[in-house]
């Protein structure tokens, strides 16, 4: 909890006032049995009605003041807990936003969702209950024992026997239940993961008629979670009957000994009533305390899970390799199995992006996803990247904006190792169109302004025109202010792709990465998009990833990847002649004579 305490600092007053007013309420509750004792022993015994009414008035005053104290304490506790939860949730969200791709992969999206929702709610409830009851209950128990001795020393000895037994039961159950809460939260992570996966892939599930299998898979995980919850619930449920059994035994002992002593005149009737009231108070408060401790234990488990996220180093670490500040004088030769004839010379002066002996291995993978990649891209060049599924195409371009770090070698952008760049400045030079077209709820304008928040309407329309999206946006009611539903569901797949391209073009970046961003476009639209990219005034270096040779055949150079290795680089014609892998991909998509299959 040490890392979480700073989030309570703005609520210092609330964390003091909440338990303070609860203690005031506890004091008034402790005085009630003494007043009842006086009513019985003095008022009723002497038939003194004015005294009885006076004491009843005092009880009413105590009740009103106690209610005010309770409401005030509840207000301050809720204010502190909700404010803490809000601040923690915001900090957690900001922390997650700072994670690199590797850190997000390592933590798991499902776990992060659970920690931002369920775990933060558990901590919030724990703080609320701590401020309200964690101090009140022990004070009531301790005060009841002390006041019981002031009422009758002999009768109060029963308390000395009952309370340690109650404490033993409570803490034994707590020690058993505490580790089980961790398992419950892990099971909840699994259920959340399955829910997210099923909702994301609901169309695929229905297309393949896998509803029953997915339902059974979810039910299995849900049943396991239910079993864990029931086990914890059963242990918690033992609290009430065991504590009631002990307290009822104590009450029976009090009444038996009290009846005998009242009969002999050694004890008053009011004293017996007062002691039974104190025993009842102890019972109620111990049950409250046990439930509070259960909630606090759950909160502590959740706090540990949230702390783990907050302690994860956010963002990409700043590294300064020895050669990070300059582009190498001479790039290593490309280790390509089928090199082209007369490969282009790499120039230090105009190399915008350079890969120097780059290898990349994802965490937990034994085999590298990229191995010894060496090539460079010059200003204004269009670089096509092609290869089979899993060949490392997306991994390669993800290294340019440093979404991942290389495990060997260096990636240079504008003559500087990406690990020496400030991330915000590096990514300001790059426009990225990811594989999955993602739009956010809002308007067309609000989505395009992600590329450049200072862009004018003229800039937005120019980007839409280059992305071949101007026509359908202009036809929409509102134009740039046309609404966009969550994930862009009110646009077709091709329209979403063109809007994401326009969003990247608004940035007017020096480097443009299109990761299979034309897969939903027809050939004519895609050809128009490629032509527009070549005529952009900022003359960016463009990387086009595609599974289709038709999409990249007109690129200045094409890099062919196979199992993470570069097996060819050159123009379309050169690769057809010298690269069997590229020729095989081309032949699988085109008939002899160049017609599409």
Coordinates of C-alpha atoms in Angstrom, one line a residue:
X1 CA 0.0 0.0 0.0
X2 CA 3.0 2.3 0.3
X3 CA 2.7 3.4 -3.3
X4 CA -1.0 4.1 -2.9
X5 CA -0.8 6.3 0.2
X6 CA 0.1 9.4 -1.8
X7 CA -3.3 9.3 -3.5
X8 CA -4.9 9.9 0.0
X9 CA -2.8 13.0 0.7
X10 CA -5.4 15.4 -0.8
X11 CA -7.9 13.9 1.6
X12 CA -6.0 14.3 4.9
X13 CA -8.8 16.1 6.6
X14 CA -11.4 13.5 5.5
X15 CA -9.2 10.6 6.8
X16 CA -9.1 12.3 10.2
X17 CA -12.7 13.5 10.5
X18 CA -14.3 10.3 9.4
X19 CA -12.8 8.1 12.2
X20 CA -13.1 11.0 14.7
X21 CA -16.9 11.3 14.2
X22 CA -17.2 7.5 14.3
X23 CA -15.4 7.5 17.6
X24 CA -17.8 10.1 18.9
X25 CA -20.7 7.9 17.8
X26 CA -19.1 5.0 19.6
X27 CA -18.8 7.0 22.8
X28 CA -22.6 7.8 22.7
X29 CA -23.4 4.1 22.0
X30 CA -21.3 3.0 25.0
X31 CA -23.1 5.3 27.4
X32 CA -26.6 4.0 26.4
X33 CA -26.5 0.8 28.6
X34 CA -25.4 2.9 31.6
X35 CA -28.4 5.2 31.2
X36 CA -30.7 2.2 30.8
X37 CA -29.3 0.8 34.0
X38 CA -30.1 4.1 35.8
X39 CA -33.6 4.1 34.4
X40 CA -34.2 0.5 35.8
X41 CA -32.4 0.9 39.1
X42 CA -33.4 4.4 40.0
X43 CA -36.5 5.4 38.0
X44 CA -38.4 2.2 37.8
X45 CA -37.2 0.9 41.2
X46 CA -38.3 4.2 42.9
X47 CA -41.3 4.8 40.6
X48 CA -39.8 8.1 39.7
X49 CA -41.5 9.0 36.5
X50 CA -39.9 12.5 36.0
X51 CA -36.5 10.8 36.3
X52 CA -37.5 8.2 33.8
X53 CA -38.7 10.8 31.3
X54 CA -35.6 12.8 31.8
X55 CA -33.4 9.8 31.1
X56 CA -35.4 9.0 28.0
X57 CA -34.8 12.6 26.8
X58 CA -31.1 12.0 27.3
X59 CA -31.3 8.8 25.2
X60 CA -33.1 10.7 22.5
X61 CA -30.4 13.4 22.5
X62 CA -27.7 10.7 22.3
X63 CA -29.6 9.1 19.4
X64 CA -29.8 12.4 17.4
X65 CA -26.2 13.4 18.1
X66 CA -25.0 9.8 17.3
X67 CA -27.0 9.9 14.0
X68 CA -25.4 13.2 13.0
X69 CA -21.9 11.9 13.9
X70 CA -22.6 8.7 11.9
X71 CA -23.8 10.7 8.8
X72 CA -20.9 13.1 9.0
X73 CA -18.4 10.2 9.3
X74 CA -20.0 8.5 6.4
X75 CA -19.8 11.6 4.3
X76 CA -16.1 12.1 5.0
X77 CA -15.3 8.4 4.5
X78 CA -17.1 8.3 1.2
X79 CA -15.5 11.5 0.0
X80 CA -12.0 10.2 0.8
X81 CA -12.6 6.8 -0.7
X82 CA -14.3 8.0 -3.9
X83 CA -11.6 10.7 -4.4
X84 CA -8.9 8.2 -3.8
X85 CA -10.4 5.8 -6.3
X86 CA -10.8 8.5 -8.9
X87 CA -7.1 9.6 -8.5
X88 CA -5.8 6.0 -8.5
X89 CA -7.9 5.1 -11.5
X90 CA -6.6 8.1 -13.4
X91 CA -3.0 7.4 -12.4
X92 CA -3.4 3.8 -13.4
X93 CA -4.8 4.7 -16.8
X94 CA -2.0 7.2 -17.4
X95 CA 0.5 4.5 -16.4
X96 CA -1.0 2.0 -18.8
X97 CA -1.0 4.6 -21.5
X98 CA 2.8 5.0 -21.0
X99 CA 3.4 1.3 -21.5
X100 CA 5.2 0.2 -24.6
X101 CA 3.8 -2.6 -26.8
X102 CA 6.1 -5.1 -25.0
X103 CA 4.9 -4.0 -21.5
X104 CA 1.3 -4.3 -22.6
X105 CA 1.9 -7.7 -24.0
X106 CA 3.7 -8.8 -20.8
X107 CA 0.9 -7.6 -18.5
X108 CA -2.0 -8.7 -20.6
X109 CA -4.9 -6.5 -21.6
X110 CA -7.4 -8.5 -19.7
X111 CA -5.5 -8.3 -16.4
X112 CA -5.0 -4.5 -16.9
X113 CA -8.8 -4.1 -17.4
X114 CA -9.5 -6.1 -14.2
X115 CA -7.0 -4.1 -12.2
X116 CA -8.5 -0.8 -13.4
X117 CA -12.0 -1.8 -12.6
X118 CA -12.5 -4.6 -10.0
X119 CA -9.3 -4.1 -8.1
X120 CA -9.6 -0.3 -7.8
X121 CA -13.2 -0.8 -6.6
X122 CA -12.1 -3.3 -4.0
X123 CA -9.4 -0.8 -2.7
X124 CA -12.0 2.0 -2.6
X125 CA -14.4 -0.1 -0.6
X126 CA -11.5 -1.2 1.8
X127 CA -10.6 2.5 2.5
X128 CA -14.3 3.4 3.1
X129 CA -14.7 0.5 5.6
X130 CA -11.4 1.2 7.2
X131 CA -12.2 4.9 7.9
X132 CA -15.7 4.0 9.1
X133 CA -15.4 0.8 11.1
X134 CA -11.8 -0.4 11.6
X135 CA -11.3 1.9 14.6
X136 CA -14.9 2.1 15.8
X137 CA -15.3 -1.7 16.4
X138 CA -12.2 -2.2 18.5
X139 CA -13.0 0.9 20.6
X140 CA -16.6 -0.4 21.2
X141 CA -15.3 -3.8 22.2
X142 CA -12.6 -2.3 24.5
X143 CA -14.9 0.3 25.9
X144 CA -17.7 -2.3 26.5
X145 CA -15.3 -4.5 28.5
X146 CA -14.0 -1.5 30.6
X147 CA -17.5 -0.2 31.3
X148 CA -18.7 -3.7 32.1
X149 CA -16.1 -3.9 34.9
X150 CA -17.4 -0.5 36.3
X151 CA -20.9 -2.0 36.3
X152 CA -20.0 -5.3 38.0
X153 CA -16.6 -6.8 38.3
X154 CA -17.7 -10.4 38.8
X155 CA -20.1 -10.4 35.9
X156 CA -17.5 -8.8 33.6
X157 CA -15.2 -11.7 34.1
X158 CA -17.3 -13.6 31.6
X159 CA -16.2 -11.0 29.0
X160 CA -12.6 -11.9 29.7
X161 CA -13.3 -15.5 28.6
X162 CA -15.6 -14.8 25.7
X163 CA -13.6 -12.1 23.9
X164 CA -10.3 -14.0 23.4
X165 CA -12.3 -16.9 22.0
X166 CA -14.1 -14.6 19.6
X167 CA -10.8 -13.1 18.5
X168 CA -9.3 -16.5 17.9
X169 CA -12.3 -17.5 15.7
X170 CA -12.2 -14.3 13.7
X171 CA -8.5 -14.2 13.0
X172 CA -8.3 -17.9 12.2
X173 CA -10.9 -17.5 9.5
X174 CA -9.1 -14.4 8.2
X175 CA -5.8 -16.3 7.9
X176 CA -7.5 -19.1 6.0
X177 CA -9.4 -16.7 3.7
X178 CA -6.7 -14.2 2.8
X179 CA -4.7 -16.3 0.2
X180 CA -8.0 -17.4 -1.4
X181 CA -8.8 -13.8 -2.4
X182 CA -5.7 -13.8 -4.6
X183 CA -7.0 -16.9 -6.4
X184 CA -10.4 -15.3 -6.8
X185 CA -9.0 -12.2 -8.5
X186 CA -6.8 -14.3 -10.8
X187 CA -9.9 -16.3 -11.8
X188 CA -11.7 -13.0 -12.5
X189 CA -8.8 -12.0 -14.8
X190 CA -9.4 -15.2 -16.7
X191 CA -13.2 -14.6 -17.0
X192 CA -12.6 -11.0 -18.1
X193 CA -10.1 -12.3 -20.7
X194 CA -12.6 -14.8 -22.2
X195 CA -15.4 -12.2 -22.2
X196 CA -13.2 -9.7 -24.0
X197 CA -12.0 -12.3 -26.5
X198 CA -15.6 -13.5 -27.2
X199 CA -17.0 -10.0 -27.7
X200 CA -14.1 -9.0 -29.9
X201 CA -14.5 -12.1 -32.1
X202 CA -18.3 -12.4 -32.0
X203 CA -18.6 -12.2 -35.8
X204 CA -16.1 -14.9 -36.3
X205 CA -17.8 -17.1 -33.7
X206 CA -21.1 -16.8 -35.5
X207 CA -19.6 -17.2 -38.9
X208 CA -18.2 -20.6 -37.8
X209 CA -21.2 -21.5 -35.7
X210 CA -19.0 -21.9 -32.5
X211 CA -21.5 -20.3 -30.1
X212 CA -22.0 -23.5 -28.1
X213 CA -18.3 -24.2 -27.8
X214 CA -17.6 -20.6 -26.7
X215 CA -20.5 -20.7 -24.3
X216 CA -19.2 -23.9 -22.8
X217 CA -15.6 -22.5 -22.5
X218 CA -16.9 -19.4 -20.7
X219 CA -19.2 -21.5 -18.5
X220 CA -16.2 -23.6 -17.5
X221 CA -14.1 -20.6 -16.5
X222 CA -17.1 -19.0 -14.8
X223 CA -17.8 -22.2 -12.8
X224 CA -14.2 -22.3 -11.6
X225 CA -14.5 -18.6 -10.5
X226 CA -17.8 -19.4 -8.8
X227 CA -16.2 -22.3 -6.9
X228 CA -13.4 -20.1 -5.7
X229 CA -15.9 -17.4 -4.7
X230 CA -18.1 -20.0 -2.9
X231 CA -15.2 -21.3 -1.0
X232 CA -14.3 -17.8 0.2
X233 CA -18.0 -17.1 0.9
X234 CA -18.4 -20.3 2.9
X235 CA -15.4 -19.4 5.1
X236 CA -16.8 -15.9 5.6
X237 CA -20.2 -17.4 6.4
X238 CA -18.7 -19.4 9.3
X239 CA -18.1 -16.1 11.0
X240 CA -21.6 -15.3 12.1
X241 CA -22.7 -18.7 13.5
X242 CA -19.4 -19.2 15.4
X243 CA -19.4 -15.8 16.9
X244 CA -23.1 -16.0 17.7
X245 CA -22.6 -19.3 19.4
X246 CA -19.8 -17.9 21.6
X247 CA -21.7 -14.7 22.4
X248 CA -25.0 -16.5 23.1
X249 CA -23.0 -18.8 25.5
X250 CA -21.7 -15.7 27.2
X251 CA -25.2 -14.3 27.5
X252 CA -26.5 -17.5 29.0
X253 CA -23.7 -17.4 31.5
X254 CA -24.4 -13.8 32.3
X255 CA -28.1 -14.4 32.8
X256 CA -27.6 -17.4 35.0
X257 CA -25.0 -15.8 37.2
X258 CA -26.9 -12.5 37.2
X259 CA -30.2 -14.2 38.2
X260 CA -28.5 -15.9 41.1
X261 CA -26.8 -12.7 42.3
X262 CA -29.9 -10.6 41.8
X263 CA -31.9 -13.1 43.9
X264 CA -29.2 -12.8 46.6
X265 CA -29.1 -9.0 46.4
X266 CA -25.5 -8.9 45.3
X267 CA -26.4 -7.4 41.9
X268 CA -29.1 -5.1 40.6
X269 CA -31.4 -5.8 37.7
X270 CA -30.2 -2.8 35.8
X271 CA -26.6 -4.1 36.0
X272 CA -27.7 -7.4 34.4
X273 CA -29.4 -5.5 31.6
X274 CA -26.4 -3.3 31.1
X275 CA -24.0 -6.3 30.9
X276 CA -26.2 -8.1 28.4
X277 CA -26.4 -4.9 26.3
X278 CA -22.6 -4.6 26.4
X279 CA -22.3 -8.3 25.4
X280 CA -24.8 -7.6 22.5
X281 CA -22.7 -4.6 21.4
X282 CA -19.5 -6.7 21.4
X283 CA -21.2 -9.3 19.3
X284 CA -22.4 -6.8 16.7
X285 CA -19.1 -4.9 16.5
X286 CA -17.1 -8.1 16.2
X287 CA -19.2 -9.3 13.3
X288 CA -18.8 -5.8 11.7
X289 CA -15.1 -5.9 12.4
X290 CA -14.7 -9.4 10.9
X291 CA -16.6 -8.3 7.7
X292 CA -14.5 -5.1 7.6
X293 CA -11.2 -7.1 7.9
X294 CA -12.4 -9.4 5.1
X295 CA -13.1 -6.4 2.9
X296 CA -9.7 -4.9 3.9
X297 CA -7.9 -8.1 3.1
X298 CA -9.5 -8.2 -0.3
X299 CA -8.4 -4.6 -0.8
X300 CA -4.9 -5.4 0.2
X301 CA -4.7 -8.2 -2.4
X302 CA -6.1 -5.8 -5.0
X303 CA -3.7 -3.1 -3.8
X304 CA -0.7 -5.4 -4.4
X305 CA -1.9 -6.1 -7.9
X306 CA -2.4 -2.4 -8.7
X307 CA 1.0 -1.6 -7.2
X308 CA 2.6 -4.2 -9.5
X309 CA 1.3 -2.2 -12.5
X310 CA 2.3 1.2 -11.0
X311 CA 5.8 -0.2 -10.3
X312 CA 6.3 -1.4 -13.9
X313 CA 8.7 0.9 -15.6
X314 CA 6.6 2.9 -18.0
X315 CA 7.6 3.7 -21.6
X316 CA 10.7 2.7 -23.5
X317 CA 13.9 3.1 -21.5
X318 CA 16.3 5.8 -22.7
X319 CA 19.4 4.1 -24.0
X320 CA 22.4 5.7 -25.6
X321 CA 24.4 3.3 -27.6
X322 CA 27.9 4.3 -28.5
X323 CA 26.9 4.9 -32.1
X324 CA 23.5 6.4 -31.3
X325 CA 24.3 10.0 -32.3
X326 CA 25.4 9.3 -35.9
X327 CA 24.6 7.2 -38.9
X328 CA 27.3 4.7 -39.7
X329 CA 29.7 5.8 -42.4
X330 CA 29.0 2.6 -44.3
X331 CA 26.0 0.4 -43.9
X332 CA 26.7 -3.4 -43.6
X333 CA 26.1 -5.4 -46.6
X334 CA 22.6 -6.9 -46.8
X335 CA 22.8 -10.6 -45.8
X336 CA 20.3 -11.6 -48.5
X337 CA 20.3 -15.1 -49.8
X338 CA 19.5 -14.0 -53.4
X339 CA 21.0 -10.5 -53.8
X340 CA 20.0 -8.4 -56.8
X341 CA 22.5 -7.2 -59.3
X342 CA 23.9 -3.7 -58.8
X343 CA 22.2 -3.0 -55.4
X344 CA 21.6 0.8 -54.8
X345 CA 24.3 2.5 -52.8
X346 CA 23.3 3.7 -49.3
X347 CA 24.1 7.3 -48.8
X348 CA 24.7 8.7 -45.3
X349 CA 23.5 12.1 -46.4
X350 CA 20.0 11.2 -47.5
X351 CA 19.2 8.0 -45.4
X352 CA 16.0 8.7 -43.5
X353 CA 15.7 5.2 -42.0
X354 CA 18.5 2.7 -41.6
X355 CA 18.5 -0.8 -40.1
X356 CA 22.0 -2.0 -39.0
X357 CA 22.2 -5.7 -38.3
X358 CA 18.8 -5.7 -36.6
X359 CA 17.5 -8.7 -34.7
X360 CA 14.3 -8.8 -32.6
X361 CA 13.0 -11.4 -30.3
X362 CA 9.7 -11.1 -28.4
X363 CA 9.7 -11.7 -24.7
X364 CA 9.0 -15.4 -24.0
X365 CA 9.9 -16.5 -27.5
X366 CA 12.9 -18.7 -28.1
X367 CA 13.3 -17.9 -31.8
X368 CA 13.9 -14.4 -33.1
X369 CA 11.2 -12.7 -35.2
X370 CA 13.8 -10.8 -37.1
X371 CA 17.4 -11.8 -37.8
X372 CA 20.2 -9.5 -39.0
X373 CA 18.2 -7.1 -41.1
X374 CA 20.3 -4.5 -42.9
X375 CA 18.9 -1.9 -45.3
X376 CA 18.2 1.8 -45.5
X377 CA 15.5 4.0 -47.0
X378 CA 16.2 7.4 -48.5
X379 CA 14.1 10.6 -48.5
X380 CA 11.1 10.3 -50.8
X381 CA 11.5 6.6 -51.4
X382 CA 8.6 4.2 -51.4
X383 CA 9.7 0.9 -49.7
X384 CA 7.4 -2.1 -50.2
X385 CA 7.6 -4.9 -47.6
X386 CA 6.2 -8.3 -48.4
X387 CA 6.4 -11.8 -47.0
X388 CA 4.3 -14.7 -45.8
X389 CA 2.2 -14.4 -42.6
X390 CA 4.5 -14.3 -39.6
X391 CA 7.6 -13.4 -41.6
X392 CA 8.2 -10.3 -39.4
X393 CA 6.8 -7.4 -41.6
X394 CA 4.8 -5.6 -38.9
X395 CA 7.6 -6.3 -36.4
X396 CA 10.1 -4.6 -38.7
X397 CA 8.1 -1.3 -39.1
X398 CA 7.2 -1.3 -35.4
X399 CA 10.9 -0.8 -34.6
X400 CA 11.0 2.5 -36.5
X401 CA 8.7 4.5 -34.0
X402 CA 10.3 2.3 -31.3
X403 CA 7.1 0.5 -30.3
X404 CA 9.5 -2.3 -29.5
X405 CA 13.3 -2.3 -28.8
X406 CA 15.7 -4.3 -30.9
X407 CA 17.5 -7.1 -29.2
X408 CA 20.5 -6.7 -31.4
X409 CA 21.8 -4.0 -33.8
X410 CA 20.4 -0.5 -34.3
X411 CA 17.6 1.4 -36.0
X412 CA 18.5 4.9 -37.2
X413 CA 15.9 7.6 -38.0
X414 CA 17.2 10.9 -39.5
X415 CA 20.7 9.8 -38.7
X416 CA 20.1 9.1 -35.0
X417 CA 19.5 5.9 -33.2
X418 CA 15.9 5.6 -32.1
X419 CA 17.0 4.8 -28.6
X420 CA 18.6 8.2 -28.3
X421 CA 15.5 10.1 -29.5
X422 CA 12.9 11.6 -27.2
X423 CA 9.9 9.4 -27.9
X424 CA 7.5 12.2 -28.5
X425 CA 9.9 13.9 -30.9
X426 CA 10.6 10.7 -32.7
X427 CA 7.0 9.8 -33.2
X428 CA 6.2 13.3 -34.3
X429 CA 8.3 12.5 -37.4
X430 CA 6.3 9.4 -38.2
X431 CA 2.8 8.8 -39.4
X432 CA 1.5 5.3 -38.7
X433 CA -1.5 3.5 -40.2
X434 CA -1.8 0.3 -38.2
X435 CA -3.0 -3.1 -39.5
X436 CA -6.4 -2.7 -37.7
X437 CA -8.3 0.4 -38.7
X438 CA -9.4 2.0 -35.4
X439 CA -11.6 5.1 -35.1
X440 CA -12.8 6.7 -32.0
X441 CA -16.3 7.9 -31.1
X442 CA -16.7 11.5 -32.1
X443 CA -16.7 13.2 -35.5
X444 CA -14.6 12.8 -38.7
X445 CA -12.9 16.0 -37.7
X446 CA -12.0 14.9 -34.1
X447 CA -10.5 11.7 -35.5
X448 CA -8.4 13.4 -38.1
X449 CA -7.1 16.0 -35.6
X450 CA -5.4 13.1 -33.8
X451 CA -2.8 13.5 -36.6
X452 CA -2.3 17.2 -36.0
X453 CA -4.5 19.1 -33.5
X454 CA -3.6 22.4 -35.2
X455 CA -4.6 21.3 -38.7
X456 CA -7.0 23.6 -40.6
X457 CA -10.1 22.5 -42.5
X458 CA -8.0 22.9 -45.7
X459 CA -5.4 20.5 -44.3
X460 CA -8.1 18.0 -43.4
X461 CA -9.8 18.0 -46.8
X462 CA -6.4 17.8 -48.5
X463 CA -5.6 14.7 -46.4
X464 CA -9.0 13.2 -47.1
X465 CA -8.5 13.8 -50.9
X466 CA -5.1 12.1 -50.8
X467 CA -6.5 9.2 -48.9
X468 CA -9.4 8.8 -51.4
X469 CA -11.9 9.6 -48.7
X470 CA -13.0 13.0 -49.7
X471 CA -16.0 11.9 -51.7
X472 CA -17.8 9.8 -49.1
X473 CA -17.0 12.3 -46.3
X474 CA -18.5 15.1 -48.4
X475 CA -21.6 13.1 -49.0
X476 CA -22.1 12.6 -45.2
X477 CA -24.4 15.1 -43.5
X478 CA -22.1 17.5 -41.7
X479 CA -19.0 16.7 -43.7
X480 CA -16.1 16.9 -41.4
X481 CA -18.5 17.1 -38.5
X482 CA -20.3 13.9 -39.5
X483 CA -20.6 11.6 -36.4
X484 CA -18.3 8.6 -36.0
X485 CA -19.6 5.7 -33.9
X486 CA -17.5 3.7 -31.5
X487 CA -14.8 1.8 -33.5
X488 CA -16.2 3.5 -36.6
X489 CA -19.0 1.0 -36.9
X490 CA -21.1 3.4 -39.1
X491 CA -18.4 3.2 -41.8
X492 CA -17.5 0.3 -44.1
X493 CA -14.1 -1.5 -43.7
X494 CA -12.7 0.3 -46.7
X495 CA -13.9 3.7 -45.5
X496 CA -12.4 3.1 -42.1
X497 CA -9.1 2.3 -43.7
X498 CA -9.1 5.4 -45.8
X499 CA -9.9 7.6 -42.8
X500 CA -7.0 6.1 -40.8
X501 CA -4.7 6.9 -43.8
X502 CA -6.0 10.4 -43.8
X503 CA -5.4 10.7 -40.1
X504 CA -1.8 9.8 -40.7
X505 CA -1.4 12.2 -43.6
X506 CA -2.7 15.1 -41.6
X507 CA 0.5 14.9 -39.6
X508 CA 2.6 15.7 -42.7
X509 CA 5.3 13.4 -41.3
X510 CA 8.7 12.7 -42.8
X511 CA 8.1 9.0 -42.5
X512 CA 4.8 7.2 -43.4
X513 CA 4.1 3.6 -42.4
X514 CA 1.2 1.8 -44.0
X515 CA 0.8 -1.6 -42.4
X516 CA -1.4 -3.5 -44.7
X517 CA -3.7 -0.5 -44.7
X518 CA -5.2 -1.1 -48.2
X519 CA -6.4 -4.7 -47.7
X520 CA -10.1 -3.6 -47.9
X521 CA -9.6 -1.3 -51.0
X522 CA -10.3 -2.3 -54.6
X523 CA -7.4 -2.1 -57.0
X524 CA -8.5 1.2 -58.6
X525 CA -8.8 3.0 -55.3
X526 CA -5.5 1.5 -54.1
X527 CA -3.8 2.7 -57.3
X528 CA -5.2 6.2 -56.8
X529 CA -3.9 6.2 -53.2
X530 CA -0.4 5.1 -54.2
X531 CA -0.3 7.9 -56.8
X532 CA -1.5 10.5 -54.3
X533 CA 1.2 9.3 -51.8
X534 CA 3.9 10.0 -54.4
X535 CA 2.7 13.5 -55.0
X536 CA 2.6 14.6 -51.3
X537 CA 4.3 18.0 -50.9
X538 CA 6.3 16.9 -47.8
X539 CA 7.9 14.1 -49.9
X540 CA 7.8 11.5 -47.1
X541 CA 9.7 8.2 -47.0
X542 CA 6.9 5.6 -47.3
X543 CA 6.8 2.0 -46.0
X544 CA 4.0 -0.1 -47.5
X545 CA 3.4 -3.5 -46.0
X546 CA 1.1 -5.7 -48.0
X547 CA 0.3 -9.3 -48.8
X548 CA -0.4 -8.4 -52.4
X549 CA 2.4 -7.9 -54.9
X550 CA 0.0 -5.6 -56.8
X551 CA 0.1 -3.1 -53.9
X552 CA 3.9 -2.8 -53.9
X553 CA 5.1 -3.7 -57.4
X554 CA 5.5 0.1 -58.2
X555 CA 7.6 0.8 -55.1
X556 CA 11.1 2.1 -55.5
X557 CA 12.4 -0.9 -53.7
X558 CA 10.8 -4.0 -52.2
X559 CA 12.1 -5.9 -49.2
X560 CA 11.1 -9.6 -49.1
X561 CA 11.0 -11.3 -45.7
X562 CA 10.9 -15.0 -44.9
X563 CA 11.0 -16.4 -41.4
X564 CA 12.4 -13.1 -40.1
X565 CA 15.2 -12.8 -42.6
X566 CA 15.6 -10.6 -45.6
X567 CA 15.8 -12.8 -48.6
X568 CA 15.5 -10.2 -51.3
X569 CA 15.6 -6.5 -51.9
X570 CA 15.2 -4.6 -55.2
X571 CA 12.6 -3.5 -57.7
X572 CA 9.7 -5.7 -58.8
X573 CA 11.5 -6.7 -62.0
X574 CA 14.7 -7.5 -60.2
X575 CA 13.0 -9.6 -57.6
X576 CA 11.0 -11.6 -60.2
X577 CA 14.4 -12.5 -61.7
X578 CA 16.5 -13.1 -58.6
X579 CA 14.3 -13.9 -55.6
X580 CA 12.4 -17.3 -55.7
X581 CA 10.3 -16.3 -52.6
X582 CA 9.0 -13.2 -54.2
X583 CA 8.4 -15.0 -57.5
X584 CA 6.4 -17.7 -55.7
X585 CA 4.2 -15.0 -54.0
X586 CA 3.7 -13.2 -57.3
X587 CA 2.9 -16.4 -59.2
X588 CA 0.3 -17.4 -56.6
X589 CA -1.5 -14.1 -57.2
X590 CA -1.1 -13.6 -60.9
X591 CA -1.6 -15.9 -63.9
X592 CA 1.0 -16.0 -66.6
X593 CA 0.7 -12.8 -68.6
X594 CA 0.3 -10.7 -65.5
X595 CA -3.5 -11.1 -65.0
X596 CA -4.7 -11.4 -61.4
X597 CA -5.7 -14.9 -60.3

